[in-house]
Amino acid sequence: MINRVVLVGRLTKDPDLRYTPSGAAVARFTLAVNRTFSNAQGEREADFINCTVWRKQAENTANFLKKGSLAGVEGRIQTGSYEGQDGKRVYTTEVVADSVQFLEPKSANSGSGDRSNDRSYGQQPSYQQNQPSSPSQQNNTRVDDDPFSSGSGKIEVSDDDLPF
């Protein structure tokens, strides 16, 4: 049996970080995930998916993500139920995240206004591509440098060599 989910979307509000009585961190947030198709009116709709993440990932999520942040979530779907105040059974569905990825550089969500509430992305990777400083440092294969050109013609491949 497999229960895996991978989502990419934007947070609808800042994550809610709390601690259990035993001291474990838990963060809850809702991810707005666009559907891949349009409705009858030609509009794109989104699903709002409740997510929960635990321990260090919860603290990192609360510290580095905020409303509007683009995030990737990998985890599992968990269902549950409880008795509501009116005595009726309430059913819940959420994604319990094993991993939350911050998909934007740190400057993407920081406005030009008050910086006192700005959250730094810490050690997140830079999203700038490193360009070589000279053409000789580029790692490209030129057409006239074909590594197979010195071969003797046909390349023999048996069925045992194929990965499928």
mmCIF file with all atom_site columns, N, CA and C in Angstrom, residues 46-93:
data_model
loop_
_atom_site.group_PDB
_atom_site.id
_atom_site.type_symbol
_atom_site.label_atom_id
_atom_site.label_alt_id
_atom_site.label_comp_id
_atom_site.label_asym_id
_atom_site.label_entity_id
_atom_site.label_seq_id
_atom_site.pdbx_PDB_ins_code
_atom_site.Cartn_x
_atom_site.Cartn_y
_atom_site.Cartn_z
_atom_site.occupancy
_atom_site.B_iso_or_equiv
_atom_site.pdbx_formal_charge
_atom_site.auth_seq_id
_atom_site.auth_comp_id
_atom_site.auth_asym_id
_atom_site.auth_atom_id
_atom_site.pdbx_PDB_model_num
ATOM 1   N N  . ALA A 1 46 ? -8.578  26.452 -7.426 1.00 0.00 ? 46 ALA A N  1
ATOM 2   C CA . ALA A 1 46 ? -7.529  25.944 -6.549 1.00 0.00 ? 46 ALA A CA 1
ATOM 3   C C  . ALA A 1 46 ? -8.159  25.082 -5.464 1.00 0.00 ? 46 ALA A C  1
ATOM 4   N N  . ASP A 1 47 ? -7.387  24.143 -4.971 1.00 0.00 ? 47 ASP A N  1
ATOM 5   C CA . ASP A 1 47 ? -7.777  23.351 -3.813 1.00 0.00 ? 47 ASP A CA 1
ATOM 6   C C  . ASP A 1 47 ? -7.003  23.885 -2.620 1.00 0.00 ? 47 ASP A C  1
ATOM 7   N N  . PHE A 1 48 ? -7.654  23.931 -1.462 1.00 0.00 ? 48 PHE A N  1
ATOM 8   C CA . PHE A 1 48 ? -7.031  24.432 -0.241 1.00 0.00 ? 48 PHE A CA 1
ATOM 9   C C  . PHE A 1 48 ? -6.807  23.237 0.665  1.00 0.00 ? 48 PHE A C  1
ATOM 10  N N  . ILE A 1 49 ? -5.539  22.867 0.831  1.00 0.00 ? 49 ILE A N  1
ATOM 11  C CA . ILE A 1 49 ? -5.185  21.618 1.485  1.00 0.00 ? 49 ILE A CA 1
ATOM 12  C C  . ILE A 1 49 ? -4.511  21.908 2.822  1.00 0.00 ? 49 ILE A C  1
ATOM 13  N N  . ASN A 1 50 ? -5.101  21.362 3.891  1.00 0.00 ? 50 ASN A N  1
ATOM 14  C CA . ASN A 1 50 ? -4.537  21.529 5.230  1.00 0.00 ? 50 ASN A CA 1
ATOM 15  C C  . ASN A 1 50 ? -3.320  20.632 5.372  1.00 0.00 ? 50 ASN A C  1
ATOM 16  N N  . CYS A 1 51 ? -2.248  21.212 5.909  1.00 0.00 ? 51 CYS A N  1
ATOM 17  C CA . CYS A 1 51 ? -0.990  20.490 6.085  1.00 0.00 ? 51 CYS A CA 1
ATOM 18  C C  . CYS A 1 51 ? -0.523  20.630 7.529  1.00 0.00 ? 51 CYS A C  1
ATOM 19  N N  . THR A 1 52 ? 0.124   19.589 8.021  1.00 0.00 ? 52 THR A N  1
ATOM 20  C CA . THR A 1 52 ? 0.722   19.573 9.353  1.00 0.00 ? 52 THR A CA 1
ATOM 21  C C  . THR A 1 52 ? 2.149   19.069 9.220  1.00 0.00 ? 52 THR A C  1
ATOM 22  N N  . VAL A 1 53 ? 3.071   19.723 9.906  1.00 0.00 ? 53 VAL A N  1
ATOM 23  C CA . VAL A 1 53 ? 4.465   19.291 9.898  1.00 0.00 ? 53 VAL A CA 1
ATOM 24  C C  . VAL A 1 53 ? 4.979   19.333 11.333 1.00 0.00 ? 53 VAL A C  1
ATOM 25  N N  . TRP A 1 54 ? 5.867   18.412 11.670 1.00 0.00 ? 54 TRP A N  1
ATOM 26  C CA . TRP A 1 54 ? 6.318   18.230 13.053 1.00 0.00 ? 54 TRP A CA 1
ATOM 27  C C  . TRP A 1 54 ? 7.798   18.528 13.236 1.00 0.00 ? 54 TRP A C  1
ATOM 28  N N  . ARG A 1 55 ? 8.168   18.778 14.478 1.00 0.00 ? 55 ARG A N  1
ATOM 29  C CA . ARG A 1 55 ? 9.522   18.917 15.002 1.00 0.00 ? 55 ARG A CA 1
ATOM 30  C C  . ARG A 1 55 ? 10.314  20.029 14.315 1.00 0.00 ? 55 ARG A C  1
ATOM 31  N N  . LYS A 1 56 ? 11.563  19.765 13.939 1.00 0.00 ? 56 LYS A N  1
ATOM 32  C CA . LYS A 1 56 ? 12.438  20.811 13.390 1.00 0.00 ? 56 LYS A CA 1
ATOM 33  C C  . LYS A 1 56 ? 11.879  21.382 12.084 1.00 0.00 ? 56 LYS A C  1
ATOM 34  N N  . GLN A 1 57 ? 11.285  20.509 11.257 1.00 0.00 ? 57 GLN A N  1
ATOM 35  C CA . GLN A 1 57 ? 10.675  20.996 10.021 1.00 0.00 ? 57 GLN A CA 1
ATOM 36  C C  . GLN A 1 57 ? 9.554   21.988 10.327 1.00 0.00 ? 57 GLN A C  1
ATOM 37  N N  . ALA A 1 58 ? 8.830   21.766 11.424 1.00 0.00 ? 58 ALA A N  1
ATOM 38  C CA . ALA A 1 58 ? 7.751   22.682 11.821 1.00 0.00 ? 58 ALA A CA 1
ATOM 39  C C  . ALA A 1 58 ? 8.333   24.047 12.181 1.00 0.00 ? 58 ALA A C  1
ATOM 40  N N  . GLU A 1 59 ? 9.402   24.048 12.949 1.00 0.00 ? 59 GLU A N  1
ATOM 41  C CA . GLU A 1 59 ? 10.028  25.315 13.340 1.00 0.00 ? 59 GLU A CA 1
ATOM 42  C C  . GLU A 1 59 ? 10.593  26.044 12.122 1.00 0.00 ? 59 GLU A C  1
ATOM 43  N N  . ASN A 1 60 ? 11.244  25.312 11.219 1.00 0.00 ? 60 ASN A N  1
ATOM 44  C CA . ASN A 1 60 ? 11.781  25.927 10.003 1.00 0.00 ? 60 ASN A CA 1
ATOM 45  C C  . ASN A 1 60 ? 10.660  26.501 9.138  1.00 0.00 ? 60 ASN A C  1
ATOM 46  N N  . THR A 1 61 ? 9.587   25.750 9.014  1.00 0.00 ? 61 THR A N  1
ATOM 47  C CA . THR A 1 61 ? 8.448   26.221 8.221  1.00 0.00 ? 61 THR A CA 1
ATOM 48  C C  . THR A 1 61 ? 7.896   27.519 8.802  1.00 0.00 ? 61 THR A C  1
ATOM 49  N N  . ALA A 1 62 ? 7.715   27.563 10.116 1.00 0.00 ? 62 ALA A N  1
ATOM 50  C CA . ALA A 1 62 ? 7.173   28.766 10.755 1.00 0.00 ? 62 ALA A CA 1
ATOM 51  C C  . ALA A 1 62 ? 8.142   29.941 10.653 1.00 0.00 ? 62 ALA A C  1
ATOM 52  N N  . ASN A 1 63 ? 9.430   29.671 10.700 1.00 0.00 ? 63 ASN A N  1
ATOM 53  C CA . ASN A 1 63 ? 10.421  30.748 10.651 1.00 0.00 ? 63 ASN A CA 1
ATOM 54  C C  . ASN A 1 63 ? 10.650  31.300 9.249  1.00 0.00 ? 63 ASN A C  1
ATOM 55  N N  . PHE A 1 64 ? 10.551  30.459 8.234  1.00 0.00 ? 64 PHE A N  1
ATOM 56  C CA . PHE A 1 64 ? 10.968  30.863 6.898  1.00 0.00 ? 64 PHE A CA 1
ATOM 57  C C  . PHE A 1 64 ? 9.835   31.052 5.901  1.00 0.00 ? 64 PHE A C  1
ATOM 58  N N  . LEU A 1 65 ? 8.638   30.571 6.203  1.00 0.00 ? 65 LEU A N  1
ATOM 59  C CA . LEU A 1 65 ? 7.518   30.741 5.277  1.00 0.00 ? 65 LEU A CA 1
ATOM 60  C C  . LEU A 1 65 ? 6.484   31.666 5.874  1.00 0.00 ? 65 LEU A C  1
ATOM 61  N N  . LYS A 1 66 ? 5.743   32.336 5.010  1.00 0.00 ? 66 LYS A N  1
ATOM 62  C CA . LYS A 1 66 ? 4.675   33.224 5.446  1.00 0.00 ? 66 LYS A CA 1
ATOM 63  C C  . LYS A 1 66 ? 3.579   33.208 4.386  1.00 0.00 ? 66 LYS A C  1
ATOM 64  N N  . LYS A 1 67 ? 2.530   33.924 4.626  1.00 0.00 ? 67 LYS A N  1
ATOM 65  C CA . LYS A 1 67 ? 1.419   33.997 3.680  1.00 0.00 ? 67 LYS A CA 1
ATOM 66  C C  . LYS A 1 67 ? 1.953   34.350 2.294  1.00 0.00 ? 67 LYS A C  1
ATOM 67  N N  . GLY A 1 68 ? 1.547   33.570 1.288  1.00 0.00 ? 68 GLY A N  1
ATOM 68  C CA . GLY A 1 68 ? 1.967   33.817 -0.085 1.00 0.00 ? 68 GLY A CA 1
ATOM 69  C C  . GLY A 1 68 ? 3.227   33.088 -0.508 1.00 0.00 ? 68 GLY A C  1
ATOM 70  N N  . SER A 1 69 ? 3.968   32.500 0.434  1.00 0.00 ? 69 SER A N  1
ATOM 71  C CA . SER A 1 69 ? 5.195   31.787 0.088  1.00 0.00 ? 69 SER A CA 1
ATOM 72  C C  . SER A 1 69 ? 4.890   30.568 -0.768 1.00 0.00 ? 69 SER A C  1
ATOM 73  N N  . LEU A 1 70 ? 5.729   30.326 -1.768 1.00 0.00 ? 70 LEU A N  1
ATOM 74  C CA . LEU A 1 70 ? 5.615   29.135 -2.599 1.00 0.00 ? 70 LEU A CA 1
ATOM 75  C C  . LEU A 1 70 ? 6.364   28.001 -1.908 1.00 0.00 ? 70 LEU A C  1
ATOM 76  N N  . ALA A 1 71 ? 5.678   26.885 -1.702 1.00 0.00 ? 71 ALA A N  1
ATOM 77  C CA . ALA A 1 71 ? 6.285   25.765 -0.985 1.00 0.00 ? 71 ALA A CA 1
ATOM 78  C C  . ALA A 1 71 ? 5.936   24.449 -1.648 1.00 0.00 ? 71 ALA A C  1
ATOM 79  N N  . GLY A 1 72 ? 6.850   23.505 -1.518 1.00 0.00 ? 72 GLY A N  1
ATOM 80  C CA . GLY A 1 72 ? 6.620   22.131 -1.937 1.00 0.00 ? 72 GLY A CA 1
ATOM 81  C C  . GLY A 1 72 ? 6.474   21.279 -0.693 1.00 0.00 ? 72 GLY A C  1
ATOM 82  N N  . VAL A 1 73 ? 5.491   20.404 -0.691 1.00 0.00 ? 73 VAL A N  1
ATOM 83  C CA . VAL A 1 73 ? 5.224   19.547 0.466  1.00 0.00 ? 73 VAL A CA 1
ATOM 84  C C  . VAL A 1 73 ? 5.201   18.100 0.003  1.00 0.00 ? 73 VAL A C  1
ATOM 85  N N  . GLU A 1 74 ? 5.924   17.248 0.718  1.00 0.00 ? 74 GLU A N  1
ATOM 86  C CA . GLU A 1 74 ? 5.868   15.813 0.470  1.00 0.00 ? 74 GLU A CA 1
ATOM 87  C C  . GLU A 1 74 ? 5.468   15.146 1.763  1.00 0.00 ? 74 GLU A C  1
ATOM 88  N N  . GLY A 1 75 ? 4.510   14.237 1.682  1.00 0.00 ? 75 GLY A N  1
ATOM 89  C CA . GLY A 1 75 ? 4.058   13.572 2.894  1.00 0.00 ? 75 GLY A CA 1
ATOM 90  C C  . GLY A 1 75 ? 3.013   12.520 2.608  1.00 0.00 ? 75 GLY A C  1
ATOM 91  N N  . ARG A 1 76 ? 2.095   12.368 3.554  1.00 0.00 ? 76 ARG A N  1
ATOM 92  C CA . ARG A 1 76 ? 1.047   11.356 3.426  1.00 0.00 ? 76 ARG A CA 1
ATOM 93  C C  . ARG A 1 76 ? -0.289  11.964 3.807  1.00 0.00 ? 76 ARG A C  1
ATOM 94  N N  . ILE A 1 77 ? -1.359  11.392 3.273  1.00 0.00 ? 77 ILE A N  1
ATOM 95  C CA . ILE A 1 77 ? -2.706  11.839 3.617  1.00 0.00 ? 77 ILE A CA 1
ATOM 96  C C  . ILE A 1 77 ? -3.148  11.111 4.880  1.00 0.00 ? 77 ILE A C  1
ATOM 97  N N  . GLN A 1 78 ? -3.728  11.859 5.779  1.00 0.00 ? 78 GLN A N  1
ATOM 98  C CA . GLN A 1 78 ? -4.236  11.284 7.030  1.00 0.00 ? 78 GLN A CA 1
ATOM 99  C C  . GLN A 1 78 ? -5.668  11.756 7.229  1.00 0.00 ? 78 GLN A C  1
ATOM 100 N N  . THR A 1 79 ? -6.542  10.828 7.560  1.00 0.00 ? 79 THR A N  1
ATOM 101 C CA . THR A 1 79 ? -7.931  11.172 7.833  1.00 0.00 ? 79 THR A CA 1
ATOM 102 C C  . THR A 1 79 ? -8.214  10.943 9.300  1.00 0.00 ? 79 THR A C  1
ATOM 103 N N  . GLY A 1 80 ? -9.211  11.615 9.801  1.00 0.00 ? 80 GLY A N  1
ATOM 104 C CA . GLY A 1 80 ? -9.607  11.465 11.199 1.00 0.00 ? 80 GLY A CA 1
ATOM 105 C C  . GLY A 1 80 ? -11.022 11.973 11.391 1.00 0.00 ? 80 GLY A C  1
ATOM 106 N N  . SER A 1 81 ? -11.494 11.883 12.605 1.00 0.00 ? 81 SER A N  1
ATOM 107 C CA . SER A 1 81 ? -12.823 12.407 12.905 1.00 0.00 ? 81 SER A CA 1
ATOM 108 C C  . SER A 1 81 ? -12.901 12.733 14.389 1.00 0.00 ? 81 SER A C  1
ATOM 109 N N  . TYR A 1 82 ? -13.853 13.588 14.713 1.00 0.00 ? 82 TYR A N  1
ATOM 110 C CA . TYR A 1 82 ? -14.121 13.944 16.106 1.00 0.00 ? 82 TYR A CA 1
ATOM 111 C C  . TYR A 1 82 ? -15.575 14.350 16.216 1.00 0.00 ? 82 TYR A C  1
ATOM 112 N N  . GLU A 1 83 ? -16.055 14.418 17.432 1.00 0.00 ? 83 GLU A N  1
ATOM 113 C CA . GLU A 1 83 ? -17.436 14.818 17.649 1.00 0.00 ? 83 GLU A CA 1
ATOM 114 C C  . GLU A 1 83 ? -17.501 16.331 17.811 1.00 0.00 ? 83 GLU A C  1
ATOM 115 N N  . GLY A 1 84 ? -18.284 16.978 16.946 1.00 0.00 ? 84 GLY A N  1
ATOM 116 C CA . GLY A 1 84 ? -18.415 18.427 16.970 1.00 0.00 ? 84 GLY A CA 1
ATOM 117 C C  . GLY A 1 84 ? -19.249 18.889 18.154 1.00 0.00 ? 84 GLY A C  1
ATOM 118 N N  . GLN A 1 85 ? -19.294 20.204 18.354 1.00 0.00 ? 85 GLN A N  1
ATOM 119 C CA . GLN A 1 85 ? -20.046 20.779 19.472 1.00 0.00 ? 85 GLN A CA 1
ATOM 120 C C  . GLN A 1 85 ? -21.532 20.473 19.379 1.00 0.00 ? 85 GLN A C  1
ATOM 121 N N  . ASP A 1 86 ? -22.003 20.263 18.147 1.00 0.00 ? 86 ASP A N  1
ATOM 122 C CA . ASP A 1 86 ? -23.423 19.950 17.975 1.00 0.00 ? 86 ASP A CA 1
ATOM 123 C C  . ASP A 1 86 ? -23.700 18.453 18.098 1.00 0.00 ? 86 ASP A C  1
ATOM 124 N N  . GLY A 1 87 ? -22.673 17.667 18.446 1.00 0.00 ? 87 GLY A N  1
ATOM 125 C CA . GLY A 1 87 ? -22.846 16.231 18.625 1.00 0.00 ? 87 GLY A CA 1
ATOM 126 C C  . GLY A 1 87 ? -22.694 15.424 17.352 1.00 0.00 ? 87 GLY A C  1
ATOM 127 N N  . LYS A 1 88 ? -22.509 16.087 16.210 1.00 0.00 ? 88 LYS A N  1
ATOM 128 C CA . LYS A 1 88 ? -22.355 15.380 14.941 1.00 0.00 ? 88 LYS A CA 1
ATOM 129 C C  . LYS A 1 88 ? -20.888 15.042 14.703 1.00 0.00 ? 88 LYS A C  1
ATOM 130 N N  . ARG A 1 89 ? -20.637 13.964 13.990 1.00 0.00 ? 89 ARG A N  1
ATOM 131 C CA . ARG A 1 89 ? -19.285 13.527 13.660 1.00 0.00 ? 89 ARG A CA 1
ATOM 132 C C  . ARG A 1 89 ? -18.719 14.447 12.581 1.00 0.00 ? 89 ARG A C  1
ATOM 133 N N  . VAL A 1 90 ? -17.497 14.960 12.798 1.00 0.00 ? 90 VAL A N  1
ATOM 134 C CA . VAL A 1 90 ? -16.806 15.815 11.846 1.00 0.00 ? 90 VAL A CA 1
ATOM 135 C C  . VAL A 1 90 ? -15.605 15.028 11.313 1.00 0.00 ? 90 VAL A C  1
ATOM 136 N N  . TYR A 1 91 ? -15.494 14.923 9.988  1.00 0.00 ? 91 TYR A N  1
ATOM 137 C CA . TYR A 1 91 ? -14.407 14.183 9.357  1.00 0.00 ? 91 TYR A CA 1
ATOM 138 C C  . TYR A 1 91 ? -13.343 15.154 8.858  1.00 0.00 ? 91 TYR A C  1
ATOM 139 N N  . THR A 1 92 ? -12.088 14.778 9.038  1.00 0.00 ? 92 THR A N  1
ATOM 140 C CA . THR A 1 92 ? -10.975 15.643 8.638  1.00 0.00 ? 92 THR A CA 1
ATOM 141 C C  . THR A 1 92 ? -10.052 14.901 7.674  1.00 0.00 ? 92 THR A C  1
ATOM 142 N N  . THR A 1 93 ? -9.418  15.655 6.800  1.00 0.00 ? 93 THR A N  1
ATOM 143 C CA . THR A 1 93 ? -8.392  15.133 5.903  1.00 0.00 ? 93 THR A CA 1
ATOM 144 C C  . THR A 1 93 ? -7.271  16.157 5.875  1.00 0.00 ? 93 THR A C  1
#
